[in-house]
């Protein structure tokens, strides 16, 4: 484990207090509200360390690219609003991995993204 830093603490704080995945730019913007000198290279370096330390996980969004969310949540999927671009957590999982996996294949995990319009943007 590397030494604690103010920048890493700020990034942890940002990710700890949101209930949905964030992109690097969102983390940088929110983190600068806590540590003004935070820069993009520092965010990337610390995200890598936080993944290695088991605090966050990286999600590969098919449109937005890498997103990051804290570990410790129940298994869930995500909804991407095409208007506000937010990615929200959806509780639970309706996918039957065993039934969806062809014979001979071994499933090690899955990620599901739904796309559409969130309630706030529908109004």
Short mmCIF file of N, CA and C in Angstrom, two decimals:
data_model
loop_
_atom_site.label_atom_id
_atom_site.label_comp_id
_atom_site.label_asym_id
_atom_site.label_seq_id
_atom_site.Cartn_x
_atom_site.Cartn_y
_atom_site.Cartn_z
N UNK A 1 0.85 -1.18 0.00
CA UNK A 1 0.00 0.00 0.00
C UNK A 1 0.89 1.24 0.00
N UNK A 2 0.62 2.15 -0.87
CA UNK A 2 1.36 3.40 -0.94
C UNK A 2 0.92 4.32 0.20
N UNK A 3 1.68 5.37 0.43
CA UNK A 3 1.35 6.32 1.48
C UNK A 3 0.05 7.05 1.16
N UNK A 4 -0.62 7.51 2.21
CA UNK A 4 -1.85 8.27 2.02
C UNK A 4 -1.50 9.66 1.51
N UNK A 5 -2.34 10.18 0.65
CA UNK A 5 -2.14 11.54 0.16
C UNK A 5 -3.46 12.30 0.23
N UNK A 6 -3.36 13.61 0.27
CA UNK A 6 -4.54 14.47 0.28
C UNK A 6 -5.35 14.26 -1.00
N UNK A 7 -4.65 14.11 -2.13
CA UNK A 7 -5.34 13.90 -3.40
C UNK A 7 -6.12 12.59 -3.42
N UNK A 8 -5.48 11.52 -2.93
CA UNK A 8 -6.16 10.22 -2.90
C UNK A 8 -7.36 10.27 -1.95
N UNK A 9 -7.18 10.94 -0.82
CA UNK A 9 -8.29 11.10 0.12
C UNK A 9 -9.46 11.84 -0.54
N UNK A 10 -9.17 12.85 -1.35
CA UNK A 10 -10.22 13.60 -2.03
C UNK A 10 -10.96 12.71 -3.04
N UNK A 11 -10.21 11.91 -3.77
CA UNK A 11 -10.83 11.02 -4.76
C UNK A 11 -11.69 9.98 -4.05
N UNK A 12 -11.19 9.42 -2.97
CA UNK A 12 -11.98 8.46 -2.17
C UNK A 12 -13.26 9.12 -1.67
N UNK A 13 -13.13 10.33 -1.18
CA UNK A 13 -14.27 11.07 -0.65
C UNK A 13 -15.34 11.27 -1.73
N UNK A 14 -14.91 11.65 -2.91
CA UNK A 14 -15.85 11.85 -4.02
C UNK A 14 -16.60 10.55 -4.32
N UNK A 15 -15.87 9.45 -4.46
CA UNK A 15 -16.49 8.17 -4.81
C UNK A 15 -17.30 7.58 -3.67
N UNK A 16 -16.93 7.88 -2.44
CA UNK A 16 -17.64 7.36 -1.28
C UNK A 16 -19.04 7.96 -1.15
N UNK A 17 -19.21 9.19 -1.61
CA UNK A 17 -20.46 9.91 -1.36
C UNK A 17 -21.36 10.03 -2.58
N UNK A 18 -21.16 9.21 -3.58
CA UNK A 18 -22.08 9.17 -4.73
C UNK A 18 -22.68 7.77 -4.81
N UNK A 19 -23.87 7.68 -5.35
CA UNK A 19 -24.55 6.38 -5.46
C UNK A 19 -24.63 5.91 -6.90
N UNK A 20 -23.70 6.38 -7.72
CA UNK A 20 -23.66 5.97 -9.13
C UNK A 20 -22.22 6.07 -9.63
N UNK A 21 -21.89 5.40 -10.72
CA UNK A 21 -20.53 5.45 -11.24
C UNK A 21 -20.19 6.82 -11.81
N UNK A 22 -18.91 7.17 -11.76
CA UNK A 22 -18.44 8.45 -12.28
C UNK A 22 -17.32 8.23 -13.28
N UNK A 23 -17.23 9.13 -14.27
CA UNK A 23 -16.12 9.15 -15.19
C UNK A 23 -14.97 9.95 -14.59
N UNK A 24 -13.82 9.87 -15.21
CA UNK A 24 -12.62 10.54 -14.72
C UNK A 24 -12.82 12.05 -14.63
N UNK A 25 -13.42 12.65 -15.63
CA UNK A 25 -13.64 14.11 -15.62
C UNK A 25 -14.56 14.52 -14.47
N UNK A 26 -15.58 13.71 -14.19
CA UNK A 26 -16.47 14.01 -13.07
C UNK A 26 -15.72 13.91 -11.74
N UNK A 27 -14.86 12.92 -11.63
CA UNK A 27 -14.07 12.74 -10.40
C UNK A 27 -13.11 13.92 -10.24
N UNK A 28 -12.48 14.32 -11.33
CA UNK A 28 -11.55 15.45 -11.30
C UNK A 28 -12.27 16.73 -10.87
N UNK A 29 -13.41 17.00 -11.47
CA UNK A 29 -14.16 18.22 -11.15
C UNK A 29 -14.59 18.24 -9.68
N UNK A 30 -15.17 17.15 -9.21
CA UNK A 30 -15.60 17.09 -7.81
C UNK A 30 -14.40 17.10 -6.86
N UNK A 31 -13.33 16.42 -7.24
CA UNK A 31 -12.14 16.38 -6.41
C UNK A 31 -11.47 17.73 -6.27
N UNK A 32 -11.54 18.55 -7.32
CA UNK A 32 -10.96 19.89 -7.25
C UNK A 32 -11.73 20.78 -6.27
N UNK A 33 -12.97 20.42 -6.00
CA UNK A 33 -13.72 21.14 -4.97
C UNK A 33 -13.16 20.87 -3.58
N UNK A 34 -12.41 19.78 -3.43
CA UNK A 34 -11.80 19.43 -2.15
C UNK A 34 -10.31 19.76 -2.11
N UNK A 35 -9.63 19.53 -3.24
CA UNK A 35 -8.20 19.83 -3.36
C UNK A 35 -8.00 20.53 -4.69
N UNK A 36 -7.84 21.84 -4.63
CA UNK A 36 -7.79 22.66 -5.84
C UNK A 36 -6.68 22.27 -6.80
N UNK A 37 -5.56 21.75 -6.28
CA UNK A 37 -4.40 21.41 -7.12
C UNK A 37 -4.52 20.05 -7.80
N UNK A 38 -5.61 19.33 -7.60
CA UNK A 38 -5.77 18.00 -8.19
C UNK A 38 -5.70 18.10 -9.71
N UNK A 39 -4.95 17.17 -10.33
CA UNK A 39 -4.84 17.18 -11.80
C UNK A 39 -5.20 15.80 -12.36
N UNK A 40 -5.35 15.75 -13.66
CA UNK A 40 -5.82 14.53 -14.33
C UNK A 40 -4.86 13.36 -14.14
N UNK A 41 -3.56 13.59 -14.25
CA UNK A 41 -2.59 12.50 -14.07
C UNK A 41 -2.68 11.91 -12.67
N UNK A 42 -2.87 12.76 -11.68
CA UNK A 42 -3.00 12.30 -10.29
C UNK A 42 -4.27 11.47 -10.12
N UNK A 43 -5.36 11.90 -10.75
CA UNK A 43 -6.61 11.14 -10.67
C UNK A 43 -6.42 9.75 -11.26
N UNK A 44 -5.86 9.65 -12.46
CA UNK A 44 -5.64 8.35 -13.09
C UNK A 44 -4.74 7.45 -12.23
N UNK A 45 -3.65 8.00 -11.72
CA UNK A 45 -2.72 7.22 -10.90
C UNK A 45 -3.41 6.70 -9.64
N UNK A 46 -4.20 7.54 -9.00
CA UNK A 46 -4.87 7.14 -7.77
C UNK A 46 -6.04 6.21 -8.02
N UNK A 47 -6.73 6.35 -9.13
CA UNK A 47 -7.80 5.41 -9.47
C UNK A 47 -7.21 4.00 -9.63
N UNK A 48 -6.06 3.92 -10.27
CA UNK A 48 -5.39 2.62 -10.44
C UNK A 48 -5.07 2.01 -9.08
N UNK A 49 -4.54 2.81 -8.17
CA UNK A 49 -4.23 2.32 -6.82
C UNK A 49 -5.48 1.92 -6.05
N UNK A 50 -6.54 2.70 -6.18
CA UNK A 50 -7.78 2.39 -5.47
C UNK A 50 -8.43 1.10 -6.00
N UNK A 51 -8.25 0.82 -7.28
CA UNK A 51 -8.71 -0.46 -7.84
C UNK A 51 -7.87 -1.60 -7.26
N UNK A 52 -6.56 -1.45 -7.26
CA UNK A 52 -5.66 -2.48 -6.74
C UNK A 52 -5.92 -2.75 -5.26
N UNK A 53 -6.30 -1.70 -4.51
CA UNK A 53 -6.56 -1.84 -3.08
C UNK A 53 -7.98 -2.30 -2.77
N UNK A 54 -8.79 -2.53 -3.81
CA UNK A 54 -10.13 -3.05 -3.62
C UNK A 54 -11.16 -2.05 -3.10
N UNK A 55 -10.91 -0.76 -3.28
CA UNK A 55 -11.87 0.26 -2.85
C UNK A 55 -12.90 0.56 -3.93
N UNK A 56 -12.47 0.53 -5.19
CA UNK A 56 -13.36 0.81 -6.32
C UNK A 56 -13.20 -0.25 -7.39
N UNK A 57 -14.14 -0.24 -8.33
CA UNK A 57 -14.01 -1.09 -9.50
C UNK A 57 -14.23 -0.25 -10.74
N UNK A 58 -13.65 -0.70 -11.83
CA UNK A 58 -13.76 -0.02 -13.13
C UNK A 58 -14.83 -0.72 -13.95
N UNK A 59 -15.71 0.07 -14.52
CA UNK A 59 -16.77 -0.44 -15.39
C UNK A 59 -16.48 0.08 -16.80
N UNK A 60 -16.59 -0.77 -17.79
CA UNK A 60 -16.37 -0.36 -19.17
C UNK A 60 -17.72 -0.06 -19.83
N UNK A 61 -18.08 1.20 -19.86
CA UNK A 61 -19.35 1.62 -20.48
C UNK A 61 -19.16 1.65 -21.99
N UNK A 62 -20.11 1.10 -22.76
CA UNK A 62 -19.93 1.01 -24.21
C UNK A 62 -19.90 2.36 -24.94
N UNK A 63 -20.41 3.42 -24.33
CA UNK A 63 -20.42 4.74 -24.96
C UNK A 63 -19.50 5.71 -24.24
N UNK A 64 -19.57 5.76 -22.92
CA UNK A 64 -18.84 6.74 -22.12
C UNK A 64 -17.42 6.31 -21.77
N UNK A 65 -17.08 5.05 -21.98
CA UNK A 65 -15.76 4.57 -21.64
C UNK A 65 -15.68 4.15 -20.18
N UNK A 66 -14.50 4.26 -19.57
CA UNK A 66 -14.34 3.79 -18.19
C UNK A 66 -15.10 4.65 -17.18
N UNK A 67 -15.79 3.97 -16.28
CA UNK A 67 -16.46 4.60 -15.15
C UNK A 67 -15.99 3.89 -13.89
N UNK A 68 -16.11 4.56 -12.76
CA UNK A 68 -15.60 4.01 -11.51
C UNK A 68 -16.67 4.10 -10.43
N UNK A 69 -16.79 3.03 -9.63
CA UNK A 69 -17.73 3.04 -8.51
C UNK A 69 -17.14 2.27 -7.35
N UNK A 70 -17.62 2.60 -6.16
CA UNK A 70 -17.08 1.98 -4.94
C UNK A 70 -17.51 0.52 -4.87
N UNK A 71 -16.66 -0.28 -4.26
CA UNK A 71 -16.93 -1.70 -4.02
C UNK A 71 -17.85 -1.80 -2.81
N UNK A 72 -18.52 -2.94 -2.67
CA UNK A 72 -19.32 -3.19 -1.48
C UNK A 72 -20.81 -3.05 -1.71
N UNK A 73 -21.20 -2.74 -2.91
CA UNK A 73 -22.61 -2.65 -3.23
C UNK A 73 -23.10 -4.03 -3.69
N UNK A 74 -24.38 -4.29 -3.52
CA UNK A 74 -24.95 -5.52 -4.04
C UNK A 74 -24.82 -5.50 -5.57
N UNK A 75 -24.82 -6.69 -6.18
CA UNK A 75 -24.74 -6.79 -7.63
C UNK A 75 -25.87 -5.96 -8.25
N UNK A 76 -25.53 -5.18 -9.25
CA UNK A 76 -26.53 -4.31 -9.89
C UNK A 76 -26.08 -4.01 -11.32
N UNK A 77 -26.99 -3.38 -12.05
CA UNK A 77 -26.70 -2.94 -13.41
C UNK A 77 -26.89 -1.44 -13.49
N UNK A 78 -26.81 -0.88 -14.70
CA UNK A 78 -26.81 0.57 -14.84
C UNK A 78 -27.75 1.04 -15.94
N UNK A 79 -28.26 2.26 -15.75
CA UNK A 79 -29.12 2.93 -16.73
C UNK A 79 -28.43 4.21 -17.15
N UNK A 80 -28.27 4.40 -18.46
CA UNK A 80 -27.63 5.59 -19.01
C UNK A 80 -28.69 6.45 -19.68
N UNK A 81 -28.90 7.66 -19.11
CA UNK A 81 -29.86 8.59 -19.71
C UNK A 81 -29.19 9.28 -20.89
N UNK A 82 -29.80 9.18 -22.05
CA UNK A 82 -29.21 9.74 -23.26
C UNK A 82 -29.34 11.27 -23.33
N UNK A 83 -30.14 11.86 -22.44
CA UNK A 83 -30.30 13.32 -22.44
C UNK A 83 -29.32 13.99 -21.48
N UNK A 84 -29.35 13.60 -20.21
CA UNK A 84 -28.46 14.24 -19.21
C UNK A 84 -27.11 13.52 -19.10
N UNK A 85 -26.97 12.36 -19.75
CA UNK A 85 -25.73 11.58 -19.77
C UNK A 85 -25.36 10.96 -18.42
N UNK A 86 -26.25 11.04 -17.42
CA UNK A 86 -25.96 10.41 -16.14
C UNK A 86 -26.09 8.90 -16.27
N UNK A 87 -25.30 8.19 -15.46
CA UNK A 87 -25.39 6.74 -15.37
C UNK A 87 -25.84 6.43 -13.96
N UNK A 88 -26.98 5.76 -13.84
CA UNK A 88 -27.60 5.48 -12.54
C UNK A 88 -27.56 3.99 -12.26
N UNK A 89 -27.47 3.64 -10.98
CA UNK A 89 -27.51 2.23 -10.58
C UNK A 89 -28.94 1.72 -10.63
N UNK A 90 -29.10 0.50 -11.10
CA UNK A 90 -30.38 -0.20 -11.07
C UNK A 90 -30.23 -1.36 -10.08
N UNK A 91 -31.15 -1.49 -9.15
CA UNK A 91 -31.01 -2.57 -8.16
C UNK A 91 -31.25 -3.95 -8.76
N UNK A 92 -30.52 -4.92 -8.25
CA UNK A 92 -30.77 -6.31 -8.60
C UNK A 92 -30.30 -6.71 -9.98
N UNK A 93 -30.66 -7.94 -10.32
CA UNK A 93 -30.25 -8.52 -11.59
C UNK A 93 -31.30 -9.51 -12.07
N UNK A 94 -31.78 -9.32 -13.28
CA UNK A 94 -32.78 -10.22 -13.84
C UNK A 94 -32.17 -11.25 -14.79
N UNK A 95 -30.85 -11.21 -14.98
CA UNK A 95 -30.20 -12.11 -15.92
C UNK A 95 -29.92 -13.47 -15.28
N UNK A 96 -30.31 -14.51 -15.96
CA UNK A 96 -29.98 -15.88 -15.54
C UNK A 96 -28.69 -16.26 -16.25
N UNK A 97 -27.55 -16.06 -15.56
CA UNK A 97 -26.25 -16.32 -16.18
C UNK A 97 -26.12 -17.74 -16.70
N UNK A 98 -26.57 -18.69 -15.89
CA UNK A 98 -26.45 -20.10 -16.28
C UNK A 98 -27.25 -20.38 -17.55
N UNK A 99 -28.47 -19.87 -17.62
CA UNK A 99 -29.30 -20.07 -18.80
C UNK A 99 -28.83 -19.30 -20.02
N UNK A 100 -28.17 -18.17 -19.81
CA UNK A 100 -27.70 -17.33 -20.91
C UNK A 100 -26.36 -17.78 -21.47
N UNK A 101 -25.65 -18.62 -20.74
CA UNK A 101 -24.32 -19.05 -21.16
C UNK A 101 -24.43 -20.31 -22.02
N UNK A 102 -23.86 -20.28 -23.24
CA UNK A 102 -23.90 -21.46 -24.11
C UNK A 102 -23.15 -22.64 -23.48
N UNK A 103 -23.53 -23.86 -23.83
CA UNK A 103 -22.84 -25.04 -23.31
C UNK A 103 -21.34 -24.98 -23.62
N UNK A 104 -20.54 -25.35 -22.63
CA UNK A 104 -19.10 -25.37 -22.80
C UNK A 104 -18.40 -24.08 -22.40
N UNK A 105 -19.18 -23.01 -22.25
CA UNK A 105 -18.60 -21.73 -21.84
C UNK A 105 -18.67 -21.60 -20.33
N UNK A 106 -17.76 -20.85 -19.76
CA UNK A 106 -17.76 -20.57 -18.33
C UNK A 106 -17.90 -19.06 -18.15
N UNK A 107 -18.99 -18.62 -17.56
CA UNK A 107 -19.22 -17.20 -17.32
C UNK A 107 -18.49 -16.79 -16.04
N UNK A 108 -17.74 -15.70 -16.13
CA UNK A 108 -17.02 -15.18 -14.97
C UNK A 108 -17.62 -13.89 -14.45
N UNK A 109 -18.59 -13.34 -15.13
CA UNK A 109 -19.24 -12.11 -14.70
C UNK A 109 -19.99 -11.50 -15.86
N UNK A 110 -20.74 -10.45 -15.58
CA UNK A 110 -21.45 -9.75 -16.64
C UNK A 110 -21.75 -8.32 -16.21
N UNK A 111 -22.01 -7.47 -17.19
CA UNK A 111 -22.39 -6.09 -16.95
C UNK A 111 -23.49 -5.75 -17.94
N UNK A 112 -24.57 -5.15 -17.45
CA UNK A 112 -25.70 -4.79 -18.30
C UNK A 112 -25.93 -3.29 -18.19
N UNK A 113 -26.08 -2.64 -19.34
CA UNK A 113 -26.42 -1.22 -19.40
C UNK A 113 -27.73 -1.07 -20.15
N UNK A 114 -28.67 -0.38 -19.53
CA UNK A 114 -29.90 0.00 -20.20
C UNK A 114 -29.76 1.47 -20.62
N UNK A 115 -30.35 1.83 -21.74
CA UNK A 115 -30.25 3.18 -22.26
C UNK A 115 -31.65 3.74 -22.47
N UNK A 116 -31.81 5.03 -22.23
CA UNK A 116 -33.11 5.67 -22.44
C UNK A 116 -33.13 7.05 -21.82
N UNK A 117 -34.28 7.41 -21.22
CA UNK A 117 -34.47 8.73 -20.63
C UNK A 117 -34.89 8.58 -19.17
N UNK A 118 -34.18 9.27 -18.27
CA UNK A 118 -34.49 9.19 -16.84
C UNK A 118 -35.73 10.02 -16.52
N UNK A 119 -36.37 9.81 -15.37
CA UNK A 119 -37.59 10.56 -15.00
C UNK A 119 -37.38 12.07 -14.98
N UNK A 120 -36.23 12.55 -14.53
CA UNK A 120 -35.98 13.99 -14.47
C UNK A 120 -35.98 14.61 -15.86
N UNK A 121 -35.46 13.91 -16.85
CA UNK A 121 -35.39 14.42 -18.21
C UNK A 121 -36.69 14.25 -18.98
N UNK A 122 -37.56 13.39 -18.53
CA UNK A 122 -38.86 13.18 -19.20
C UNK A 122 -39.80 14.35 -18.98
N UNK A 123 -39.58 15.12 -17.93
CA UNK A 123 -40.51 16.22 -17.60
C UNK A 123 -40.26 17.44 -18.43
#
